[in-house]
Every structure is written in structure tokens, then in C-alpha cells.
């Protein structure tokens, strides 16, 4: 009961064709449908209709991040609790969004738009649900299994974290403490059993998104993903590398509109009773292991400073 | 809220030293403590005190499988619901079990002993929780991250499945249908987001256990695990192979007392809203993909027929 | 100077279309050309025109195995030495074989036809030789890098081994000794720096071929190959497994005409000065490590007994 | 006949204990022996007595790179040919070097000392040569299989390349052309069937060494190596990454005295008849694929500019 997972994102793109090529041919998502300015995409292993909406727009950025909840009752309770907390909440009627039921939206204190919804049409996995093959015969590009998490930024993300923990029932897997050793400047939060469905980090600007992330099955897939990016001329911002925080293997790169993507694997099983991990600011400096464990020579200057603006 | 995961197993062994060597030197569990006839073990990545108890006994077999619940309130509610369902439930006082709080026990219709508990001492992960390394420097043996699931057998497992789904709130990831196409002869059930915390399969005898399973990080670890078993002269019953059911990579082998172990990885993220997968009996025959996808030449005769007796 | 490697094989097939599909769509070879009854194929990473010829015929089997030598002078010297050894040698003029220069052929004492040739047209690697990509963007099937070795059988292979070592300059990486501990019943021979370009094993019949083998880049590719075979309904005879002999990771399977294929990786660098490895018959019995290191429970009964007939 | 491979290196170190720890505990070489100021090391899979000599000295740098030849006759012929080419050649008597036979030494036009030798004691592989295990039970650190290659630098390396190709019989796998498109500024040369036993690149100073390299079995081992370096606090200079040149997966790092080490895998099978690959200077600029294929954002500034001095 409650939030199931990060269900989908809507991302605004200024060049739809080029960006669609990036997500379908290089990352290897499946195009599910088009409706007006929007293209609906998902990973081969997902069973809901879509996990990414690319929307043609004159400004790039994440439109909203949507979390699926288990029931209509969850939706009502969250709506009430968010209102009681003083947040402005908008209710979207069923049918107002393609293939989806009712939804509830609110803006975080740092400006990003968050949606909760309890229904999306389920075409089921691409391989079907009766005596299925392990995966489709036709693999394309990096071919991740599913959308994993999103990392949002703001000048002070503590209120975001409080809302996700106290109202939406997220658990804390890892936290980052500021220079005073007491002030939380980042948190990694989960509802599934992966290390994060969403994370927040202090950033130079409000209403920003660092990246959204696709899950790969295996360690060797990270190397293959790097090769596929190289073959297609997509510059790699960082990686292949081992994250200190969340312990996953990672590559950062950008889509043609500048949104940072991540491919990620080999993290750990997170659970509600796990003692959270704490990172102090000393281990986040260049040459320390907080952000990247492998590249101890220093992490990329771009990290955490060029969050894509949302609108 | 509710059941978190398969927390630990107690397994009876006739030769404690030899069996302990198997689990610590070949599988690579850490010995945490000894108390009388019992040795307490866990994987390097677990934060609770233990996930396996080896108990010296004159007969081998699984003593019980224990599931951790989130709170004392969960324990009370489950106890009441199990009683209301007509099951005989035993309450164990706090302190009666080493490093654990109160517990509730009941026998399944097929005879296995199941425990629920809400507290175990948490020494935390071996690498600590402050600016941790990704894993310990000293790797031993196969070195799995955590206990993953257990598969129990009985003449007719449908009542077990009903209890786990309706009373304990488990979700169904996959099911196996018998020759009539309608009767469920096996089910794979989860509370975490992995494909199963527990599974049940019809077996030639009641009160039997097919195997219990440790999770590996990555595809290549399955090959390494096979090599480590080979180097140590442990016969492999099946694998490395790809399961049809649950889609994981697998190796089956036995401990010195005959309990079947599995190492497992590369399965999928399971969630409460996923449409379950159904397997029909035709795909379980030798040469079909239901049990193993790779070995289409036929699956091992031993599978599903030599469940280890429990007592 | 001398023999470079196993350059190509000609294999006779009774159903050309079906067999071609196997090699191009499942194994992932590239079709280079067709001429009459013959289709010419190679791996993506090879630079000579072809490494496999499928020839339509009313009986399946290997027609010949061809080794490329470095120069015309090598060809002349080998021809003279083979004749001096009493073997019947046939010289094929340049142009008599598609895309190839002159060749020399002889039959081994166990009946297989062996060819030496010093020239084949070189279209170069598929990615080109000027600032190349690491590999082609379009991967198909298992997608091995190159033809690795062939294993031939006969009632007594000692004379074959002598000819390859003494006349053709092959080195011995590993040998298998019979029950008396003194009689060689198998040998693994190389000219490149891999563990074998050709191997010989005593078999129940003369003029037989156990299998021919394609090289994969990496450990994880063996798992992926198994999955691809499973997805395409190709029964796996053995593997994924670790060979004792030559130490490679392996999968055995058959093409639609019954020729056994192998995919193979993770062997060692062999060199002329290496002390050969010796296997005694005790370690070749079921449950021993001579053939397979992982599957200590016994190796498949089919191994070594169902060599495909050649003609 | 001729040169077999890069057999061993002697490297001078200013802090023997600390550097020995690096090679034995982090890289995972085996210490074979000590004699006075020298420690003799090798990889677990090598059969000759040693492949690395660490020598206590007041200045760090490579003392010499030694290539093993197949026979005494080879040694004599190379000595004569080198002299005929006008090089000053020194003959070292058998027994003058620990565990080795006679040797011939000469300095390259760019200053590095090269040795040829035809004999070293062979203790054999660590797992033995009779029914061997695939590898030792005790793995330590990164645990490479063998020494792979060395890359030497100088103001103009063309004469070095000529000597290795024309006199020592090395083959060219890849070459790098300077800005005029005609002048060779780097070459990758082999005698085994790997992409290089030695390479030369123009560098800002004569008598310099870029790095020496150990071979890993598999793609996933590169990730594991990165993790082991991270766990041990060894800064990574570059990687995990895919080289454009030679196509291998790579990590660069330094030993405590500043010598650059590389771990490397997943390159290709090189052969005498392969058409060489050519790289033009445009593809070597930051953001191009010549050096690294993955990191298209630019290669590390340190590459190729801080060669360790030799003496």
C-alpha cells in the first residue's frame, strides 16, 4: 500500500526527432505511441504503457516526475495529507492524461512538479506473461530493463526530503551531510527495494534536475553501454565508474536537448529497516570516494553543477 | 508495513565442522557467533546479526524459515489473523532466541515451520555506514550479498500459497499450472521487489525443502561461482543456467549434509501491480523452457524430486 | 613463417537455407557471397574473405579444414615435406577456389581432408582499418569475433599429431593420456597464441569431427550466448561450463544438419616454450574435472562419441 | 623461431617495501624470490620464473625490457644483425643474471635498454601441469594472468620501430600518423597473437616509458580491477575505458614510485597477415576516439606527457 515506484517522467524536448532517435536507437526504449506533441516510450521489461513521455516544446527540461501508487485510496489519502501540510494540490480527472487514470499534482518547495497516479493501462511485458522468453529477440542499443530513479536539485532540499519521507512514506537509504556535519544536503529515498526511486541534492539553483536513470541487468552491461555510447558519438560525462553513494556502477551522458541520462546497475537491496548510510562532505571532495569510488583522482567538475532546468 | 523479507533460516546439520566450512569457505558467509549447538552466519552485505543458523543435530533438514516484519504491531496482527484462520500459533518471548526479539511460529499445511519476528540486533553492514567502502577488502569464496529466497515443497501447496498471499500479504510473481491448466501446482511470492522471497512447488512428499538461495551481484559472478565450486570439488546439480521461471541465472549444488543451495542473479524487479507470469505444464517437460531456458536438451532429473526433508 | 592459423572450413549441409539461417541469425556470421552451391561466411572481426563455406550436398559433414600459411615458400616446403613423409598430396592451382590462391591438400591417416593455402582476398575488417570503431553497430546473434579451432577424431590419432607437430610445426599445449598412462589419446595443438588451432581425440570411428569453435570476447558473452540459443530453441548439449582441458568457457550445440558447434572464451595465452599440460584418464571420467571443471557431477554422455562423419 | 614475447621488465624503485606491497597485494603478483636488492615477481598463470624484477635504487624508472627468444641460435642471429645495423651490443654470460641464461643487450636510438635472452628457469604454472585446476584457490588483488606489453617513448620513435620490425621480426598491428598524414609517430608491434608486445609513441623526452601492462581474463574483470584500486586508495588516471588503438579495455594507474601500470583485456587476435590499422592525428585529439572510444568528452591531459624516466 502506498507509493509503488517512480512510474514515468515527462520531459520537454526542443528537437523531437533527434531526441527520439537518442532514446529509441541508442538507449533502446520502445516507442509505444504518439499523441499530438507527445511520444510515449518504455523499456522492454516494463508492463505499464509508458515510463517516459517526450513532449515537443520550445524549452527543454523535465515537466514532471510521476509516482505510481497502489490504489485510489492511496491517492485520496496522499492528497489530503499534502493539503494538510499546506501544499497546493491539483487533481487531474481520469482520461485527462493518455492511458492513465486520475492523478494528483503538487510542486515541491524547490519548484519541481510531482505527480501521483494510481492507474495506467498495462499492455504487459513485451515477452508476454504466458511461458515467456527471458527477453525479446530484438535487442536495440543499451536496452535497459526499466526506469530506475530521478535526482532533483534545489538550493535547500530538506523540505522536499521531509515531504517524501513523512507524507509519502519513502525510506532513507543514504544521506549527505554538509560542512557542519549536521545539515542534510542530500538524501536518497526509496519505496521499492532498490537504493533510490528519487534523490535530492542541494544545487546552485532551484527547480533543477541532475539526471534520470535506467537500470541495466549486469556489471558487463555497463562496459557495453559505454561502447554503444562511443560508437554513436555520445560524449560520456563520467564513468564507467562505481558510485560511492548507492554503490552502483554508472555512466552519465546527455540527450540531444541536454538532459543528463544515467545507466546504472550493481547497487544493493534496500529495505525499510536498513540503517542509513551517511556521507560527510570530506568524502565528496575531488579525489575522495563519496561520489565515485574508482576515480579517486577527482570527480568531473560538471557533476552537480549543471542541473537541467525544469519549467 | 508488514513482512519485510526472508530474514533467516535454521538448518540442522549432522556434521557441523564440515558444513560450516562449506558455508564459510566455499559460499563465503561470515561466522558471526557460536552459542551451544548453533553457529550464526550472514552475508557480508547484510546488516542484521545473522541470516543462517547451522544447528548440530542427528538429522539434517530445515528447522524453520523466518520472515522479518516491520513492527511489533505487525506481529500482533499476523498472529491474530493466523489464529483466526485456524492455525496453531506459538508465541516465543523476547530473549528466548539469540539476538532476536519476540517471535510467532506456525506450521504450514504441508508441515514446514514458519517464524515471524520483528527484531534482530543490527551490527550493521561489515563496511560500516559512515563513508563506506563498496565492499570488504577480504573476499572469500563465492561471496554472495544476501540470502534471497527459499523454495518449499508439499503434496498440495495451494493452502500454503493462500496463507502467504491472503494473510501475510505476499504478491504473486509467477505461477505454475498443472496438467488440467487450472490447478496451481507452484507459486513464486514476494514482499521485497525481487521475484521471490519464498516459493512453493508440489513435491512427492510433504514437509520438504527444495533449496535456499543466495544472491550474487552480477552475471559474471555466476561463472565465477561455478569455478569456485569446481575448484573445491563441490558437484554441480544444474547450471550455470537461465531459469525460465523468475528469469534468474542459477547454479544448484548441495551442502555436505545434502541441503540444496542455489546461487542466483539477474532476475527482475517485481512489484505489487505486476501481471503475474503463468507457466503451463507443457513448458516444464524436459527440453522445454519452463525450468531452464538454456538447457533445452532437458532439465536434470533430480530437480523437484529430491527435496530435503525437514523435521 | 609457416602456418598462421585455422583459416576456414568447408562444411556440407543438406538443408542450405535452414543451416544458413543458423549461422547468420543465431551465431551471427556475415554472409559474404554465394557461388553456385556454396555460401561464403565470416565473423565480423575477420579480415580475410571467408572462414566458413556452407556447401549444399546430399550428405552432411566437414569437407575439409584449411590452414593459412604465411607465404608461397611455406606452401612449397610443406608440400615437399608431406610428400617425403609418404602422404599423397594434391596441388590446387590458383583460381580453382573462389577468392583463394594455390592450395595443397592431403588426407590425414584418420581420413580427414586438410588444406594449406597462402592467399585469400582480404576485404579487411568490417569496421575498416582507418580510425575504426571497435565493432560494427549492428550486432546479430551470438556474434563471435573469429573462428578459433576444430577438433577431429579417429581410432588412433597419434599419426595425425606427429604430422601436425613435426611437419607443420604445431606446438603442444595439452595432451590426454590413455589408461596405460603412456599412450597419447588426444592432443591440443597451436600455431597462434591460443590454446589450440586444432585438436585430435581418439574416437569410435575414423574420419570424424567433434566440433568447430567460435571465439567470444568475454566471460559474460558465454551467458549471453546460452540465452540466445535458448531464445532460438537450439538445444544445448553441454555448458555453459569451464573446460578442464584448455581452461576455456564453453557451450556445445548443433547446427540443423547435426554438426556440433562450440562457442568458447577465457582460455589462456599459449606459447612455443610452455610446458604442456597432461591429463590422465582418471580425470576424464564422469564427475572428474578433465573435460568440465564445473559440472563435477558428470560430463554429458554424448561428448566424444557422436562425432559428425566427414566424407 | 625468433622472439616469443615480452618476457620481463626490471624496474627501479626508491621504496622497495611499499612498491612490493603494491605489486603483490593490489595487483596480485606472486613474490618468487629475493636476491640482494632485487625481488622477483610473476603472475599466477606464467610458467617462467619471473616477469618483473623490482630493484632497490635511488632513482625510479625502467632499467630494461627483456624479450624471450626461442633458441640460442636466435640469440646469435639477432646479435649479429643488431651489430650489422651499427648498434652497440653487449653479451651477458649465462649465470650473470638470476635464473637466466645468456643475454644480449642494446640501447634503442631513443635510449631505452632492451634485452634478448633464450632461457629462464621454468617452475611451471602455479596450478601445475598434471590435471591442473583452472587457477589457484587463493586469489589476491586484481590477479592478472600475465605481463602483456610495454609502451616506450622518445622524441622520434621511427628508428626503434624499424629495428623491431626489420631486425627482430615484429609485426605491425596499428600505427599513428602525425599531422602531415605521412610521418609515423607511433606503432604497436607484436610477435605473439595479441595486439602488442611493445609499442612506441613520440613523447616530449627520450628514454621514457609510458606504462607496462597486465592482462585480465575478461570484461567484468576491468570493473573489478577498478573497484580494487578504489578500495586500496590507488588513484585512477584513466578508465575503465575502451581504447580506440588496440581496442582493449583499460585502466591506467601508478605504482608508489610513479611508474604507470595498466590492466587490459578484450583486445583482438593479431596475426602476421593482418592489414594494419592506421590512426590519423585528428582522431587523437580530445573528444575523438583514437585513444579512448568511450570517453568522447576528451582524454586525460596526463596521457602521453608524463612518461616515467628510465636510466
mmCIF file of C-alpha atoms in Angstrom, chain B residues 31-304:
data_model
loop_
_atom_site.group_PDB
_atom_site.id
_atom_site.type_symbol
_atom_site.label_atom_id
_atom_site.label_comp_id
_atom_site.label_asym_id
_atom_site.label_seq_id
_atom_site.Cartn_x
_atom_site.Cartn_y
_atom_site.Cartn_z
ATOM 1 C CA UNK B 31 30.717 -16.564 11.031
ATOM 2 C CA UNK B 32 29.182 -14.102 13.498
ATOM 3 C CA UNK B 33 28.941 -16.154 16.673
ATOM 4 C CA UNK B 34 28.529 -19.568 18.304
ATOM 5 C CA UNK B 35 26.121 -20.456 21.106
ATOM 6 C CA UNK B 36 25.981 -24.088 22.184
ATOM 7 C CA UNK B 37 24.993 -26.232 19.223
ATOM 8 C CA UNK B 38 24.334 -23.266 16.977
ATOM 9 C CA UNK B 39 26.596 -21.229 14.678
ATOM 10 C CA UNK B 40 25.298 -17.882 13.411
ATOM 11 C CA UNK B 41 26.243 -16.750 9.909
ATOM 12 C CA UNK B 42 25.448 -13.949 7.483
ATOM 13 C CA UNK B 43 26.491 -12.491 4.133
ATOM 14 C CA UNK B 44 28.898 -9.562 4.010
ATOM 15 C CA UNK B 45 26.217 -7.132 2.833
ATOM 16 C CA UNK B 46 23.573 -7.887 5.465
ATOM 17 C CA UNK B 47 23.068 -5.552 8.427
ATOM 18 C CA UNK B 48 21.068 -7.796 10.788
ATOM 19 C CA UNK B 49 23.046 -10.148 13.019
ATOM 20 C CA UNK B 50 22.518 -13.370 11.084
ATOM 21 C CA UNK B 51 20.660 -14.915 8.171
ATOM 22 C CA UNK B 52 21.612 -18.567 8.658
ATOM 23 C CA UNK B 53 21.783 -20.701 11.778
ATOM 24 C CA UNK B 54 23.567 -24.039 11.496
ATOM 25 C CA UNK B 55 22.425 -26.308 14.325
ATOM 26 C CA UNK B 56 24.135 -29.554 15.216
ATOM 27 C CA UNK B 57 21.545 -32.342 15.172
ATOM 28 C CA UNK B 58 21.295 -36.046 14.448
ATOM 29 C CA UNK B 59 19.106 -35.451 11.407
ATOM 30 C CA UNK B 60 19.588 -32.922 8.639
ATOM 31 C CA UNK B 61 16.882 -30.613 7.274
ATOM 32 C CA UNK B 62 15.476 -27.128 7.594
ATOM 33 C CA UNK B 63 14.220 -26.395 11.098
ATOM 34 C CA UNK B 64 12.320 -23.237 10.190
ATOM 35 C CA UNK B 65 12.226 -20.287 7.801
ATOM 36 C CA UNK B 66 11.884 -16.898 9.499
ATOM 37 C CA UNK B 67 10.424 -13.732 7.984
ATOM 38 C CA UNK B 68 11.161 -10.332 9.470
ATOM 39 C CA UNK B 69 8.205 -7.980 9.911
ATOM 40 C CA UNK B 70 8.442 -4.233 10.268
ATOM 41 C CA UNK B 71 6.904 -3.739 13.732
ATOM 42 C CA UNK B 72 5.511 -5.347 16.895
ATOM 43 C CA UNK B 73 2.082 -4.302 15.685
ATOM 44 C CA UNK B 74 2.584 -6.323 12.508
ATOM 45 C CA UNK B 75 3.498 -9.316 14.653
ATOM 46 C CA UNK B 76 0.317 -8.977 16.704
ATOM 47 C CA UNK B 77 -1.884 -8.571 13.676
ATOM 48 C CA UNK B 78 -0.391 -11.547 11.873
ATOM 49 C CA UNK B 79 -0.705 -13.680 14.998
ATOM 50 C CA UNK B 80 -4.380 -12.811 15.300
ATOM 51 C CA UNK B 81 -5.053 -13.384 11.614
ATOM 52 C CA UNK B 82 -3.277 -16.737 11.563
ATOM 53 C CA UNK B 83 -5.252 -17.883 14.602
ATOM 54 C CA UNK B 84 -8.466 -16.647 13.045
ATOM 55 C CA UNK B 85 -7.596 -18.795 10.033
ATOM 56 C CA UNK B 86 -7.480 -21.819 12.320
ATOM 57 C CA UNK B 87 -3.721 -22.282 12.509
ATOM 58 C CA UNK B 88 -1.961 -23.234 15.730
ATOM 59 C CA UNK B 89 0.344 -20.319 16.559
ATOM 60 C CA UNK B 90 3.111 -20.285 19.147
ATOM 61 C CA UNK B 91 4.442 -17.047 20.626
ATOM 62 C CA UNK B 92 8.151 -17.050 21.636
ATOM 63 C CA UNK B 93 9.106 -14.472 24.261
ATOM 64 C CA UNK B 94 11.842 -11.895 23.637
ATOM 65 C CA UNK B 95 15.246 -13.256 24.612
ATOM 66 C CA UNK B 96 14.324 -16.877 24.013
ATOM 67 C CA UNK B 97 16.244 -16.708 20.757
ATOM 68 C CA UNK B 98 19.767 -15.323 20.463
ATOM 69 C CA UNK B 99 19.911 -11.673 19.339
ATOM 70 C CA UNK B 100 16.195 -11.688 18.495
ATOM 71 C CA UNK B 101 13.010 -10.214 19.951
ATOM 72 C CA UNK B 102 9.602 -11.838 20.166
ATOM 73 C CA UNK B 103 8.527 -14.292 17.518
ATOM 74 C CA UNK B 104 5.450 -16.085 16.297
ATOM 75 C CA UNK B 105 5.599 -19.584 14.810
ATOM 76 C CA UNK B 106 3.169 -21.786 12.935
ATOM 77 C CA UNK B 107 3.281 -24.883 10.753
ATOM 78 C CA UNK B 108 2.154 -24.728 7.150
ATOM 79 C CA UNK B 109 -0.469 -27.236 5.967
ATOM 80 C CA UNK B 110 2.410 -29.061 4.255
ATOM 81 C CA UNK B 111 4.308 -29.265 7.564
ATOM 82 C CA UNK B 112 7.127 -26.698 7.412
ATOM 83 C CA UNK B 113 7.715 -24.440 10.391
ATOM 84 C CA UNK B 114 7.454 -20.711 9.637
ATOM 85 C CA UNK B 115 8.503 -17.937 12.003
ATOM 86 C CA UNK B 116 7.711 -14.220 12.051
ATOM 87 C CA UNK B 117 9.836 -11.830 14.151
ATOM 88 C CA UNK B 118 10.122 -8.076 14.390
ATOM 89 C CA UNK B 119 13.565 -7.538 15.863
ATOM 90 C CA UNK B 120 17.121 -8.720 15.461
ATOM 91 C CA UNK B 121 20.230 -6.938 16.678
ATOM 92 C CA UNK B 122 21.815 -4.900 13.887
ATOM 93 C CA UNK B 123 25.595 -4.820 13.904
ATOM 94 C CA UNK B 124 25.232 -3.032 10.541
ATOM 95 C CA UNK B 125 26.996 -3.847 7.312
ATOM 96 C CA UNK B 126 30.548 -5.105 7.510
ATOM 97 C CA UNK B 127 31.819 -1.969 5.720
ATOM 98 C CA UNK B 128 30.010 0.289 8.176
ATOM 99 C CA UNK B 129 27.510 3.054 7.490
ATOM 100 C CA UNK B 130 29.745 6.138 7.502
ATOM 101 C CA UNK B 131 31.518 6.841 4.196
ATOM 102 C CA UNK B 132 31.639 3.097 3.499
ATOM 103 C CA UNK B 133 33.728 1.192 1.006
ATOM 104 C CA UNK B 134 31.588 -0.636 -1.568
ATOM 105 C CA UNK B 135 32.565 -3.970 -0.020
ATOM 106 C CA UNK B 136 35.079 -5.562 2.322
ATOM 107 C CA UNK B 137 38.655 -5.942 1.117
ATOM 108 C CA UNK B 138 38.721 -9.602 2.030
ATOM 109 C CA UNK B 139 36.505 -11.599 -0.297
ATOM 110 C CA UNK B 140 36.081 -15.296 0.469
ATOM 111 C CA UNK B 141 34.601 -17.953 -1.797
ATOM 112 C CA UNK B 142 31.501 -17.168 -3.836
ATOM 113 C CA UNK B 143 30.746 -14.213 -1.548
ATOM 114 C CA UNK B 144 27.018 -13.603 -2.120
ATOM 115 C CA UNK B 145 25.476 -10.323 -0.982
ATOM 116 C CA UNK B 146 22.428 -11.665 0.855
ATOM 117 C CA UNK B 147 20.007 -14.519 1.470
ATOM 118 C CA UNK B 148 17.400 -14.314 -1.276
ATOM 119 C CA UNK B 149 14.662 -16.943 -1.035
ATOM 120 C CA UNK B 150 13.640 -20.452 -0.047
ATOM 121 C CA UNK B 151 11.588 -22.979 -2.028
ATOM 122 C CA UNK B 152 9.389 -25.355 -0.031
ATOM 123 C CA UNK B 153 7.530 -28.429 -1.265
ATOM 124 C CA UNK B 154 4.460 -30.460 -0.374
ATOM 125 C CA UNK B 155 1.856 -32.765 -1.866
ATOM 126 C CA UNK B 156 -0.509 -29.852 -2.452
ATOM 127 C CA UNK B 157 0.859 -26.377 -1.811
ATOM 128 C CA UNK B 158 -2.288 -24.371 -2.556
ATOM 129 C CA UNK B 159 -3.163 -23.756 1.073
ATOM 130 C CA UNK B 160 0.391 -22.527 1.781
ATOM 131 C CA UNK B 161 0.046 -20.109 -1.095
ATOM 132 C CA UNK B 162 -3.306 -18.844 0.137
ATOM 133 C CA UNK B 163 -1.916 -18.197 3.630
ATOM 134 C CA UNK B 164 1.096 -16.305 2.306
ATOM 135 C CA UNK B 165 -0.982 -14.212 -0.082
ATOM 136 C CA UNK B 166 -4.122 -13.542 1.942
ATOM 137 C CA UNK B 167 -2.809 -13.407 5.488
ATOM 138 C CA UNK B 168 0.823 -12.394 5.104
ATOM 139 C CA UNK B 169 0.315 -10.044 2.161
ATOM 140 C CA UNK B 170 2.697 -11.641 -0.314
ATOM 141 C CA UNK B 171 2.362 -10.840 -4.016
ATOM 142 C CA UNK B 172 2.389 -13.393 -6.811
ATOM 143 C CA UNK B 173 5.125 -13.002 -9.409
ATOM 144 C CA UNK B 174 4.785 -16.342 -11.213
ATOM 145 C CA UNK B 175 2.613 -19.439 -11.014
ATOM 146 C CA UNK B 176 2.825 -22.950 -12.409
ATOM 147 C CA UNK B 177 -0.341 -24.676 -13.580
ATOM 148 C CA UNK B 178 -0.870 -28.456 -13.511
ATOM 149 C CA UNK B 179 -1.905 -30.691 -16.396
ATOM 150 C CA UNK B 180 -5.539 -29.522 -16.258
ATOM 151 C CA UNK B 181 -4.399 -25.967 -16.926
ATOM 152 C CA UNK B 182 -6.364 -24.694 -13.932
ATOM 153 C CA UNK B 183 -4.839 -26.117 -10.785
ATOM 154 C CA UNK B 184 -1.958 -24.151 -9.353
ATOM 155 C CA UNK B 185 0.935 -26.522 -8.554
ATOM 156 C CA UNK B 186 3.505 -23.847 -7.766
ATOM 157 C CA UNK B 187 3.742 -20.168 -6.879
ATOM 158 C CA UNK B 188 6.537 -17.622 -6.520
ATOM 159 C CA UNK B 189 5.767 -14.979 -3.913
ATOM 160 C CA UNK B 190 7.423 -11.730 -2.860
ATOM 161 C CA UNK B 191 7.316 -8.869 -0.405
ATOM 162 C CA UNK B 192 10.566 -7.138 -1.400
ATOM 163 C CA UNK B 193 10.941 -6.146 -5.044
ATOM 164 C CA UNK B 194 12.702 -9.313 -6.112
ATOM 165 C CA UNK B 195 10.938 -12.105 -7.953
ATOM 166 C CA UNK B 196 10.533 -14.264 -4.836
ATOM 167 C CA UNK B 197 11.162 -14.329 -1.104
ATOM 168 C CA UNK B 198 9.523 -17.726 -0.932
ATOM 169 C CA UNK B 199 8.192 -20.222 -3.452
ATOM 170 C CA UNK B 200 6.088 -23.354 -3.194
ATOM 171 C CA UNK B 201 6.024 -26.306 -5.565
ATOM 172 C CA UNK B 202 4.113 -29.546 -5.424
ATOM 173 C CA UNK B 203 6.539 -32.308 -4.455
ATOM 174 C CA UNK B 204 6.388 -36.071 -3.889
ATOM 175 C CA UNK B 205 6.394 -35.547 -0.120
ATOM 176 C CA UNK B 206 5.132 -33.068 2.442
ATOM 177 C CA UNK B 207 7.404 -31.049 4.681
ATOM 178 C CA UNK B 208 10.217 -30.798 2.195
ATOM 179 C CA UNK B 209 12.563 -28.059 1.069
ATOM 180 C CA UNK B 210 13.956 -27.879 -2.452
ATOM 181 C CA UNK B 211 16.658 -25.273 -1.777
ATOM 182 C CA UNK B 212 17.566 -21.944 -0.269
ATOM 183 C CA UNK B 213 19.285 -19.289 -2.292
ATOM 184 C CA UNK B 214 21.960 -16.603 -2.114
ATOM 185 C CA UNK B 215 22.031 -13.551 -4.334
ATOM 186 C CA UNK B 216 25.067 -12.652 -6.470
ATOM 187 C CA UNK B 217 25.691 -9.180 -7.850
ATOM 188 C CA UNK B 218 26.234 -9.948 -11.491
ATOM 189 C CA UNK B 219 26.071 -12.229 -14.499
ATOM 190 C CA UNK B 220 29.802 -12.902 -14.480
ATOM 191 C CA UNK B 221 29.603 -13.922 -10.806
ATOM 192 C CA UNK B 222 27.597 -16.989 -11.815
ATOM 193 C CA UNK B 223 30.531 -18.189 -13.918
ATOM 194 C CA UNK B 224 32.938 -17.412 -11.085
ATOM 195 C CA UNK B 225 30.699 -19.269 -8.631
ATOM 196 C CA UNK B 226 30.741 -22.327 -10.886
ATOM 197 C CA UNK B 227 34.525 -22.166 -10.991
ATOM 198 C CA UNK B 228 34.801 -21.874 -7.217
ATOM 199 C CA UNK B 229 32.528 -24.900 -6.741
ATOM 200 C CA UNK B 230 34.637 -26.822 -9.255
ATOM 201 C CA UNK B 231 37.906 -25.835 -7.585
ATOM 202 C CA UNK B 232 36.533 -27.082 -4.272
ATOM 203 C CA UNK B 233 35.159 -30.343 -5.621
ATOM 204 C CA UNK B 234 31.511 -29.494 -4.974
ATOM 205 C CA UNK B 235 29.390 -31.301 -7.598
ATOM 206 C CA UNK B 236 27.027 -29.036 -9.525
ATOM 207 C CA UNK B 237 23.493 -30.378 -9.879
ATOM 208 C CA UNK B 238 22.411 -27.884 -12.524
ATOM 209 C CA UNK B 239 23.758 -24.715 -14.101
ATOM 210 C CA UNK B 240 25.113 -22.263 -14.778
ATOM 211 C CA UNK B 241 21.776 -21.828 -16.463
ATOM 212 C CA UNK B 242 18.963 -19.357 -17.044
ATOM 213 C CA UNK B 243 15.734 -20.139 -15.216
ATOM 214 C CA UNK B 244 12.582 -19.826 -17.235
ATOM 215 C CA UNK B 245 10.617 -19.203 -14.037
ATOM 216 C CA UNK B 246 11.842 -15.954 -12.402
ATOM 217 C CA UNK B 247 14.379 -15.458 -15.218
ATOM 218 C CA UNK B 248 17.415 -15.592 -12.940
ATOM 219 C CA UNK B 249 20.796 -17.136 -13.624
ATOM 220 C CA UNK B 250 21.331 -20.119 -11.363
ATOM 221 C CA UNK B 251 23.556 -22.881 -10.062
ATOM 222 C CA UNK B 252 22.254 -25.703 -7.843
ATOM 223 C CA UNK B 253 24.556 -27.672 -5.563
ATOM 224 C CA UNK B 254 24.421 -29.326 -2.136
ATOM 225 C CA UNK B 255 25.980 -28.704 1.254
ATOM 226 C CA UNK B 256 27.763 -31.668 2.913
ATOM 227 C CA UNK B 257 24.521 -32.670 4.693
ATOM 228 C CA UNK B 258 22.532 -32.737 1.460
ATOM 229 C CA UNK B 259 20.654 -29.418 1.620
ATOM 230 C CA UNK B 260 20.417 -27.960 -1.843
ATOM 231 C CA UNK B 261 21.902 -24.461 -2.181
ATOM 232 C CA UNK B 262 21.374 -22.087 -5.057
ATOM 233 C CA UNK B 263 23.290 -19.029 -6.164
ATOM 234 C CA UNK B 264 21.194 -16.683 -8.240
ATOM 235 C CA UNK B 265 21.265 -13.338 -10.020
ATOM 236 C CA UNK B 266 19.911 -11.328 -12.975
ATOM 237 C CA UNK B 267 16.238 -11.758 -12.166
ATOM 238 C CA UNK B 268 13.801 -8.828 -12.485
ATOM 239 C CA UNK B 269 12.260 -6.096 -10.319
ATOM 240 C CA UNK B 270 8.920 -7.384 -9.062
ATOM 241 C CA UNK B 271 6.135 -5.067 -7.877
ATOM 242 C CA UNK B 272 2.674 -5.412 -6.370
ATOM 243 C CA UNK B 273 0.966 -4.293 -9.575
ATOM 244 C CA UNK B 274 2.757 -6.598 -11.968
ATOM 245 C CA UNK B 275 0.667 -9.022 -14.021
ATOM 246 C CA UNK B 276 1.803 -12.468 -12.850
ATOM 247 C CA UNK B 277 3.535 -14.836 -15.217
ATOM 248 C CA UNK B 278 1.901 -18.219 -15.805
ATOM 249 C CA UNK B 279 3.709 -21.423 -16.759
ATOM 250 C CA UNK B 280 1.856 -24.358 -18.202
ATOM 251 C CA UNK B 281 2.938 -27.914 -17.656
ATOM 252 C CA UNK B 282 3.989 -28.401 -21.282
ATOM 253 C CA UNK B 283 6.793 -25.924 -20.826
ATOM 254 C CA UNK B 284 8.062 -27.744 -17.740
ATOM 255 C CA UNK B 285 8.807 -31.001 -19.518
ATOM 256 C CA UNK B 286 12.386 -31.965 -20.365
ATOM 257 C CA UNK B 287 13.538 -29.952 -23.342
ATOM 258 C CA UNK B 288 11.145 -27.101 -22.654
ATOM 259 C CA UNK B 289 11.988 -23.694 -21.266
ATOM 260 C CA UNK B 290 9.860 -23.585 -18.125
ATOM 261 C CA UNK B 291 12.550 -24.538 -15.671
ATOM 262 C CA UNK B 292 15.709 -23.791 -17.620
ATOM 263 C CA UNK B 293 15.838 -21.625 -20.706
ATOM 264 C CA UNK B 294 19.319 -22.523 -21.812
ATOM 265 C CA UNK B 295 19.412 -26.268 -21.354
ATOM 266 C CA UNK B 296 16.659 -27.013 -23.792
ATOM 267 C CA UNK B 297 18.026 -30.518 -24.117
ATOM 268 C CA UNK B 298 16.250 -31.393 -20.874
ATOM 269 C CA UNK B 299 16.456 -30.450 -17.214
ATOM 270 C CA UNK B 300 18.160 -32.573 -14.570
ATOM 271 C CA UNK B 301 16.129 -35.496 -13.336
ATOM 272 C CA UNK B 302 16.874 -34.591 -9.768
ATOM 273 C CA UNK B 303 15.050 -31.292 -9.947
ATOM 274 C CA UNK B 304 11.938 -31.158 -7.858
#
